[in-house]
Short mmCIF file of C-alpha atoms in Angstrom, two decimals:
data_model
loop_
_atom_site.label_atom_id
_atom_site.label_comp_id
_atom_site.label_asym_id
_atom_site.label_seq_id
_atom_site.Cartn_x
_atom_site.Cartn_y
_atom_site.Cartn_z
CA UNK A 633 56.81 22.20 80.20
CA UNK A 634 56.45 23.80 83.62
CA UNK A 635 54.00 26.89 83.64
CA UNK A 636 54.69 29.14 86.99
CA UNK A 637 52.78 32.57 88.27
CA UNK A 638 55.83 34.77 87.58
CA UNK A 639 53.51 37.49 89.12
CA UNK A 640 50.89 39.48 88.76
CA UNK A 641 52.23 41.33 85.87
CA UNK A 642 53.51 37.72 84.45
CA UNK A 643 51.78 36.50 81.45
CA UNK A 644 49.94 33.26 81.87
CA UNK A 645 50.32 30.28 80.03
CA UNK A 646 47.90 27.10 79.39
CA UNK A 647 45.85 26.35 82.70
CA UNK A 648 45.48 23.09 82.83
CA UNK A 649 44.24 22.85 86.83
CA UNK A 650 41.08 21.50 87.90
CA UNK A 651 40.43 25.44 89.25
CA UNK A 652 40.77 26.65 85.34
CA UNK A 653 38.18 24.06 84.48
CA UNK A 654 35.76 24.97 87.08
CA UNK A 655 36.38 28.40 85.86
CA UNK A 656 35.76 27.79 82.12
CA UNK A 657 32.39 26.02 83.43
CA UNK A 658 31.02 29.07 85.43
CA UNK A 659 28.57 31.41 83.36
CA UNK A 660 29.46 34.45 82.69
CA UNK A 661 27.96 36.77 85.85
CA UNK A 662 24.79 38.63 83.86
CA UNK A 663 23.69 34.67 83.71
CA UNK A 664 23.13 34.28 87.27
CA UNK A 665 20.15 36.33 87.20
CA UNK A 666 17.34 33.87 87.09
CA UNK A 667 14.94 34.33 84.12
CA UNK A 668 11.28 35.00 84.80
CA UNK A 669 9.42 31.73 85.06
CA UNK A 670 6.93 30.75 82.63
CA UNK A 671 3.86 31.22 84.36
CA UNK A 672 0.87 28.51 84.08
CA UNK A 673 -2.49 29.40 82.03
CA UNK A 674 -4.39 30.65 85.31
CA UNK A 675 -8.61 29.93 85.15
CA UNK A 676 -8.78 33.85 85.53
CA UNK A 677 -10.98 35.69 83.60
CA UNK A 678 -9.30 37.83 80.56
CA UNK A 679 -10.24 40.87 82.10
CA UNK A 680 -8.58 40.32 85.18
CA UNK A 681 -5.59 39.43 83.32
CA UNK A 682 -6.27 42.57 81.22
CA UNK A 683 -6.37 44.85 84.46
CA UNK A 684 -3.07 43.28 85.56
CA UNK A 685 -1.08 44.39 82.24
CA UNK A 686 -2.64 47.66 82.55
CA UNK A 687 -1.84 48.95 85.84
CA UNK A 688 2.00 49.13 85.28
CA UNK A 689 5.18 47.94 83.71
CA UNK A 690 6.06 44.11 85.16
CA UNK A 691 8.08 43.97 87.86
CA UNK A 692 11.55 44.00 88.05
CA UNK A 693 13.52 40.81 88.81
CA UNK A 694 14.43 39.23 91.69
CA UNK A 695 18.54 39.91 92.94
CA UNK A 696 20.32 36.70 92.49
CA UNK A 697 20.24 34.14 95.15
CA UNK A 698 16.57 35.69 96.37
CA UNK A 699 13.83 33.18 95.51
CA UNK A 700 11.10 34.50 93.74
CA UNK A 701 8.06 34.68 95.68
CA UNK A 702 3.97 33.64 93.51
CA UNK A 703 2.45 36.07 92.09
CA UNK A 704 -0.45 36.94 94.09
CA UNK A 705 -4.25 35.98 92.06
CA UNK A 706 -7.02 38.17 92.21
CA UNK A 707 -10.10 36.48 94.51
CA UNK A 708 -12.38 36.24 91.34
CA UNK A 709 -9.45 33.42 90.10
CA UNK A 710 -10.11 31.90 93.31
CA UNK A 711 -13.65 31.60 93.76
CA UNK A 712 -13.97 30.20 89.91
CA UNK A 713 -11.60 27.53 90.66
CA UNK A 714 -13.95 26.42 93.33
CA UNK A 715 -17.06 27.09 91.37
CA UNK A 716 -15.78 24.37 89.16
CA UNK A 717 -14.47 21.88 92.22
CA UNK A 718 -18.04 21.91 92.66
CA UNK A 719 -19.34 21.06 90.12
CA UNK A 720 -16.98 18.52 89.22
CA UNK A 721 -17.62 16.90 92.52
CA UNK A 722 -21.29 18.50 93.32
CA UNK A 723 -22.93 20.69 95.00
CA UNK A 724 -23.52 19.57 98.64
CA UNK A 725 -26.38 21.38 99.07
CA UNK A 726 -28.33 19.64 95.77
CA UNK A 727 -30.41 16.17 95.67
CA UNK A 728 -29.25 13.80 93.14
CA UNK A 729 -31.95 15.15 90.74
CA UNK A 730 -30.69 18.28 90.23
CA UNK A 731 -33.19 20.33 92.61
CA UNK A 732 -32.01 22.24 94.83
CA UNK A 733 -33.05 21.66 98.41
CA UNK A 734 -33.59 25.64 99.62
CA UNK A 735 -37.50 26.54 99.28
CA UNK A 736 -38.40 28.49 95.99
CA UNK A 737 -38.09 31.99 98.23
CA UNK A 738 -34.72 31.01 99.52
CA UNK A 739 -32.13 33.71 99.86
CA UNK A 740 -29.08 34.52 97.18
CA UNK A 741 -26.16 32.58 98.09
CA UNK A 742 -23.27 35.02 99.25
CA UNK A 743 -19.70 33.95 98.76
CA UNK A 744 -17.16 36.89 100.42
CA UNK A 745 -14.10 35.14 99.03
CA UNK A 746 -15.56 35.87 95.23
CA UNK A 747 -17.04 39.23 96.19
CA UNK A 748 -20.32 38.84 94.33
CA UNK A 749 -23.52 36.99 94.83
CA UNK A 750 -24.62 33.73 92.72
CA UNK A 751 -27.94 32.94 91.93
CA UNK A 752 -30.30 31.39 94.39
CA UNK A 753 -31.76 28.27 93.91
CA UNK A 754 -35.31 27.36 92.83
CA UNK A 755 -37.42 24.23 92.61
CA UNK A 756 -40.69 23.96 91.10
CA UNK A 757 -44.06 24.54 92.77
CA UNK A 758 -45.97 21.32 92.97
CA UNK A 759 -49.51 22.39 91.63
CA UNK A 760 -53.05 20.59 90.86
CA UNK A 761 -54.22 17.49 93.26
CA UNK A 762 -50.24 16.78 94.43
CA UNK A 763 -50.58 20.50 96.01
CA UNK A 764 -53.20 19.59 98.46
CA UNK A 765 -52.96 17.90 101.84
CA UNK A 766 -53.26 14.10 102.35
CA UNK A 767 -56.31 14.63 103.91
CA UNK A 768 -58.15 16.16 100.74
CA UNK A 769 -56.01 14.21 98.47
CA UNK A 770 -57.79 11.00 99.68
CA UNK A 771 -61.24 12.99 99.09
CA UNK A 772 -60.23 14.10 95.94
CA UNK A 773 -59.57 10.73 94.96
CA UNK A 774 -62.28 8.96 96.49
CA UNK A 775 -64.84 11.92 94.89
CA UNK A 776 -62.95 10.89 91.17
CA UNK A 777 -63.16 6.82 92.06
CA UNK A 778 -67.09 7.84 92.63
CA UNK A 779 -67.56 9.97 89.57
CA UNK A 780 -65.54 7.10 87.53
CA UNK A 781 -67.91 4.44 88.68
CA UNK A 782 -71.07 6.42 88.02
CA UNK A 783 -70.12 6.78 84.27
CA UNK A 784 -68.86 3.93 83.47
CA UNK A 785 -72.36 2.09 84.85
CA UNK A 786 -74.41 4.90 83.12
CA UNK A 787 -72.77 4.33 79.78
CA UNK A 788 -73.34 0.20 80.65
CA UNK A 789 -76.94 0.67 81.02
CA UNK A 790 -77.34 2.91 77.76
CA UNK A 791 -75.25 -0.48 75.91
CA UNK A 792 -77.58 -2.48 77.22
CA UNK A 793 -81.14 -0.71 76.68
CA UNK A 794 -80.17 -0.11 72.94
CA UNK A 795 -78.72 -3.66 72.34
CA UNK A 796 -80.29 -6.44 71.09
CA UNK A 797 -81.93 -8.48 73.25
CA UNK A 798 -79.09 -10.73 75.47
CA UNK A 799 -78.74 -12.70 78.53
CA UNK A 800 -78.30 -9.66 80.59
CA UNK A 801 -81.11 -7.88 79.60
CA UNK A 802 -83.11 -10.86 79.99
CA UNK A 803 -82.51 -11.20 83.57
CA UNK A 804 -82.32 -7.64 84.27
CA UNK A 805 -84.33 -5.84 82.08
CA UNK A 806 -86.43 -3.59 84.82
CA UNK A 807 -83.27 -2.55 86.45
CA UNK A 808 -82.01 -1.45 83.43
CA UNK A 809 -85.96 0.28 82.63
CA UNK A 810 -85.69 2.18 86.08
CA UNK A 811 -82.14 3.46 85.12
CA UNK A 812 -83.10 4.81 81.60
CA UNK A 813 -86.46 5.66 81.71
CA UNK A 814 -88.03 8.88 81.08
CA UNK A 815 -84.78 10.85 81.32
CA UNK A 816 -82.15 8.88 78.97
CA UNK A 817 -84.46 6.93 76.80
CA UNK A 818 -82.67 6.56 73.47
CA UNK A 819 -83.85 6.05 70.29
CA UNK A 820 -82.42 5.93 66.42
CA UNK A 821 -84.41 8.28 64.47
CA UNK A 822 -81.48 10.25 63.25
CA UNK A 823 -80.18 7.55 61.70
CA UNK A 824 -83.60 6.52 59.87
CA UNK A 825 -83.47 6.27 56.18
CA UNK A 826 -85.85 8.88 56.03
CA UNK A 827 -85.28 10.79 59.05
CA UNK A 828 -88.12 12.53 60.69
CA UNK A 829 -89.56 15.78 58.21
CA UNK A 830 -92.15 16.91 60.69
CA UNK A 831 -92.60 20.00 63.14
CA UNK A 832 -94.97 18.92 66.24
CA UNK A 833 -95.95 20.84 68.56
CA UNK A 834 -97.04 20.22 71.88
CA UNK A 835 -100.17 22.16 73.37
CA UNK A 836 -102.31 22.02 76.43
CA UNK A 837 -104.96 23.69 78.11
CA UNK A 838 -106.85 23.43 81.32
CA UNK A 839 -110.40 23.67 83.40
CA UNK A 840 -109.64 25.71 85.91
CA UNK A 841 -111.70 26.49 89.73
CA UNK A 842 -111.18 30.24 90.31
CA UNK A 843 -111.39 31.68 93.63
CA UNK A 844 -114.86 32.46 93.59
CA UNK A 845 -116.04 28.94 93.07
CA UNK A 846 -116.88 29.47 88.84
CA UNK A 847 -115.30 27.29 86.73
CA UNK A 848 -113.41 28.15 83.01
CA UNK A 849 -111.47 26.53 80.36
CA UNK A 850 -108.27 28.13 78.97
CA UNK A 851 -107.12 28.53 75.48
CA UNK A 852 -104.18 26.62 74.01
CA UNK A 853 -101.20 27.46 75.44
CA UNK A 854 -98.14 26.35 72.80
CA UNK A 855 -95.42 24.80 74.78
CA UNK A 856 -93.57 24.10 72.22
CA UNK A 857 -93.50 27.32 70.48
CA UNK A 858 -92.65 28.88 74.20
CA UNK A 859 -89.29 26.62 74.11
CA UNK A 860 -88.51 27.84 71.00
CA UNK A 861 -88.51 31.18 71.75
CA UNK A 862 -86.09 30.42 75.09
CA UNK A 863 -83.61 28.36 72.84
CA UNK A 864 -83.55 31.30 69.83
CA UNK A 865 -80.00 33.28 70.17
CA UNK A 866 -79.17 31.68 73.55
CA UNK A 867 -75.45 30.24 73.39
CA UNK A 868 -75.97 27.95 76.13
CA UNK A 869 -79.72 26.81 75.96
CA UNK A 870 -80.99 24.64 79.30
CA UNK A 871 -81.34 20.71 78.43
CA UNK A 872 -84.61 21.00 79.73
CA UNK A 873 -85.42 23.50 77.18
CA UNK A 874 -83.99 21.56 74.02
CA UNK A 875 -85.56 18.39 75.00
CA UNK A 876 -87.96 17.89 78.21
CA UNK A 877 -90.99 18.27 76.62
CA UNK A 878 -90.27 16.43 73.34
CA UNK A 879 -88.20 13.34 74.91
CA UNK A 880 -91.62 13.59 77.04
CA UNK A 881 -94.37 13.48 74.03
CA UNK A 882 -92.09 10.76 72.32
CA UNK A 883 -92.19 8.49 75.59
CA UNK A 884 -95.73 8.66 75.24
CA UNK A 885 -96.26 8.09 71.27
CA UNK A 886 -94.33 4.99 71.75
CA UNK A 887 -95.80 3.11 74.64
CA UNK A 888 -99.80 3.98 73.38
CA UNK A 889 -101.46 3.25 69.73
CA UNK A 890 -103.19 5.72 67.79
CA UNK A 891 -106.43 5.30 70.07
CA UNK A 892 -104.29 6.33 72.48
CA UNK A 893 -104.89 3.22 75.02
CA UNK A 894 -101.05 2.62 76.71
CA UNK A 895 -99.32 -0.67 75.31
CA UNK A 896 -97.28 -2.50 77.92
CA UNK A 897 -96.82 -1.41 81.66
CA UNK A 898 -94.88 1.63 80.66
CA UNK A 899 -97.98 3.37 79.16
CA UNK A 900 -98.99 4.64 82.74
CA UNK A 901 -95.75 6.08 83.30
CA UNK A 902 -95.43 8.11 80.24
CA UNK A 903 -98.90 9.45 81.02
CA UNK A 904 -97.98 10.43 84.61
CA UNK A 905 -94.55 12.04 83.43
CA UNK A 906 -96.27 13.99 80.37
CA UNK A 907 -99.29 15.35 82.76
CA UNK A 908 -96.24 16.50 85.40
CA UNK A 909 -94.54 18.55 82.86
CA UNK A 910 -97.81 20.61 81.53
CA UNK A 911 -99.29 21.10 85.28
CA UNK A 912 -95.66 22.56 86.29
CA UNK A 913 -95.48 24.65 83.08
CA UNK A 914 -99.19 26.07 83.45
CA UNK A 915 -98.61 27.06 87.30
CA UNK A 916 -95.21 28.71 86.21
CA UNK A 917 -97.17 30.47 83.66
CA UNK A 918 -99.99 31.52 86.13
CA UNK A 919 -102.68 30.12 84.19
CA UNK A 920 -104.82 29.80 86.83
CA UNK A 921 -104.57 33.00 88.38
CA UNK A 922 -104.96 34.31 91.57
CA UNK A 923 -106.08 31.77 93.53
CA UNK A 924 -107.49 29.61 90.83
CA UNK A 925 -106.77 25.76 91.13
CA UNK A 926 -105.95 23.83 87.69
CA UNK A 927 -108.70 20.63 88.10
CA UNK A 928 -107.66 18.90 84.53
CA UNK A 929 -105.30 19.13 81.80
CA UNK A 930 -105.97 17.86 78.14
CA UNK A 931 -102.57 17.83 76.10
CA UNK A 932 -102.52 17.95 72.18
CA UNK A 933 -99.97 17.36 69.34
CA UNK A 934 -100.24 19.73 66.42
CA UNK A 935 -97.84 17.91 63.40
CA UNK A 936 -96.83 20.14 60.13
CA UNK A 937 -95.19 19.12 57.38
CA UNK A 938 -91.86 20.25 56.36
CA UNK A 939 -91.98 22.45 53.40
CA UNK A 940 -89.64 20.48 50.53
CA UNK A 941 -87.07 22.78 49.04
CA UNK A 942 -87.47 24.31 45.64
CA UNK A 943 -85.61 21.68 43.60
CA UNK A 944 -87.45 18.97 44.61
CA UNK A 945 -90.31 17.77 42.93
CA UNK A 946 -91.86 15.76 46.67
CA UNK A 947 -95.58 16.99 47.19
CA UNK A 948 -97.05 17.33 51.12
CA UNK A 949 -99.60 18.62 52.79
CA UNK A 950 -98.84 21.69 55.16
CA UNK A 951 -101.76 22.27 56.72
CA UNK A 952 -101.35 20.46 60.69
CA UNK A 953 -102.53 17.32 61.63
CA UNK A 954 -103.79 17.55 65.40
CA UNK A 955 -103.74 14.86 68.04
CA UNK A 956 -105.79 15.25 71.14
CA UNK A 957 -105.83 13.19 74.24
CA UNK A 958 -108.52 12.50 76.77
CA UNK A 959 -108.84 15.17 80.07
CA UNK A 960 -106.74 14.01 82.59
CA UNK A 961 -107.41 14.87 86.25
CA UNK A 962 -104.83 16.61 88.31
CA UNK A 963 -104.04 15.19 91.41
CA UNK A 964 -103.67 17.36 94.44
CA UNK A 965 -100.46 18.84 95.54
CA UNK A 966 -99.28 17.65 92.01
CA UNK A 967 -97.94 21.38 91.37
CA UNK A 968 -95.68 20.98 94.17
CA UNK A 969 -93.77 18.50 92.04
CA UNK A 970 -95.62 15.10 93.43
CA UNK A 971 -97.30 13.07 91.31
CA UNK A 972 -100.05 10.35 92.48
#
């Protein structure tokens, strides 16, 4: 049936056109506004996105056919996005091991885009030998190569003196004597069966030539009992104190018998080392006086019993056992620290 506009107060029929289709496809007109878009999750920081919600109602939107224009980010979304560019890619301004290359006083790095200051980059200090220059790194070295070498032969020589008897020590055997004797000579009385339960004492006197010409002998001067005294309460007693005089009085008990007469070519050499010690220790001690000259020295051992404790039933003598040596003559300038 034929459907005709009979006006515009007509009623209308069926519209079957293609301009009543396009019709029936358009929206209705409150659709044409576009909805707000769904915004991304931004790396900005919650209180930034706090501050936004805060400082007003959103804004309105956009008329139709306008396009809507980004949202402007705050700089502190901006500088975090390329705080982690870089380290996703790295830091230019790093080595591949993680130290930085600025000194360890460089400045703070400033970044204006972000608005605040990051923190500036340190490396370690180098410290100990790697500190130094190469100059005094090669001394250093060479001074540690020297000290090395020196050890290692000392400790040698002490294998050898207290080892058995071997090829080495066969064919150099006074080497080895120079090296240890008097002042490392070792010995394995400690680990005796019956280690040594004796006090000596070493004692000397002297004939002295006074200034007027007249000649005197002195008492007994104890200097063992004077060593004693030094080592008593001191923390950190002198080596010479502990064991100078004794190390020297044992060098001599074992190169001479009990006639004392030396046994083997090192008998003269304890004899020369032992009178050394007692003519330095009586000019320290002034025993001379003024202007008195020591002429000769006689040295003496004074040996005492240990007392046993209580519980045990051992019985020894305590009363000393003395040991006296010939007079030896004192060679001049021997005070000085020569010997003849």
């Amino acid at each position: 049936m034929d459907v005709h506009d009979g006006g515009a107060g007509s009623p209308k029929g069926p519209n079957t056109s293609r301009e009543a289709e396009a019709a029936a496809e358009t929206p209705p007109a409150r659709d044409a506004v576009p909805r707000p878009r769904t915004e991304l999750s931004s790396p900005e920081p919650a209180a930034s996105r706090a501050e936004t919600a805060d400082s007003g109602p959103s804004p309105q939107a956009e008329p139709a056919g306008q396009e809507i224009s980004p949202r402007a980010e705050p700089a502190d979304s901006e500088a975090v996005r390329r705080a982690e560019r870089a380290d996703l890619v790295g830091d230019p301004g790093s080595d591949p091991a993680g130290d930085s290359v600025d000194g360890p006083g460089s400045d703070p790095v400033a970044d204006p885009a972000a608005g605040h200051v990051s923190e500036p980059r340190r490396t370690g200090a180098r410290t100990g030998v790697a500190a130094l220059s190469p100059r005094y790194q090669v001394g250093a070295a060479l001074a540690l190569a020297v000290v090395a070498v020196t050890v290692c032969m000392h400790v040698g020589m002490v294998f050898l003196h207290i080892a058995p008897s071997n090829t080495v020590t066969k064919a150099h055997g006074k080497a080895i004597d120079d090296w240890i004797y008097p002042e490392f000579e070792q010995n394995w009385k400690l680990f005796a069966p019956n280690p040594l339960q004796q006090n000596i004492a070493v004692q000397v006197r002297a004939q002295v030539r006074s200034a007027d010409g007249g000649s005197r002998t002195t008492g007994w001067y104890d200097l063992s009992a004077q060593d004693g005294r030094a080592i008593d309460g001191n923390l950190v007693p002198s080596h010479t104190q502990q064991n100078e005089l004794r190390r020297a009085w044992d060098f001599f008990t074992a190169t001479h018998d009990n006639g004392n007469r030396p046994v083997g070519l090192r008998g003269a050499l304890s004899e020369t080392y032992l009178r050394r010690i007692v003519v330095l220790r009586l000019d320290r001690g002034g025993a001379a006086g003024d202007g008195g000259v020591v002429e000769r020295v006689q040295v003496r051992s004074q040996t005492t019993n240990v007392t046993p404790p209580k519980w045990s039933t051992e019985k020894v003598s305590t009363s000393p056992v003395y040991r006296e040596l010939s007079w030896w003559s004192v060679p001049d300038g021997e005070t000085e620290g020569g010997t003849r």
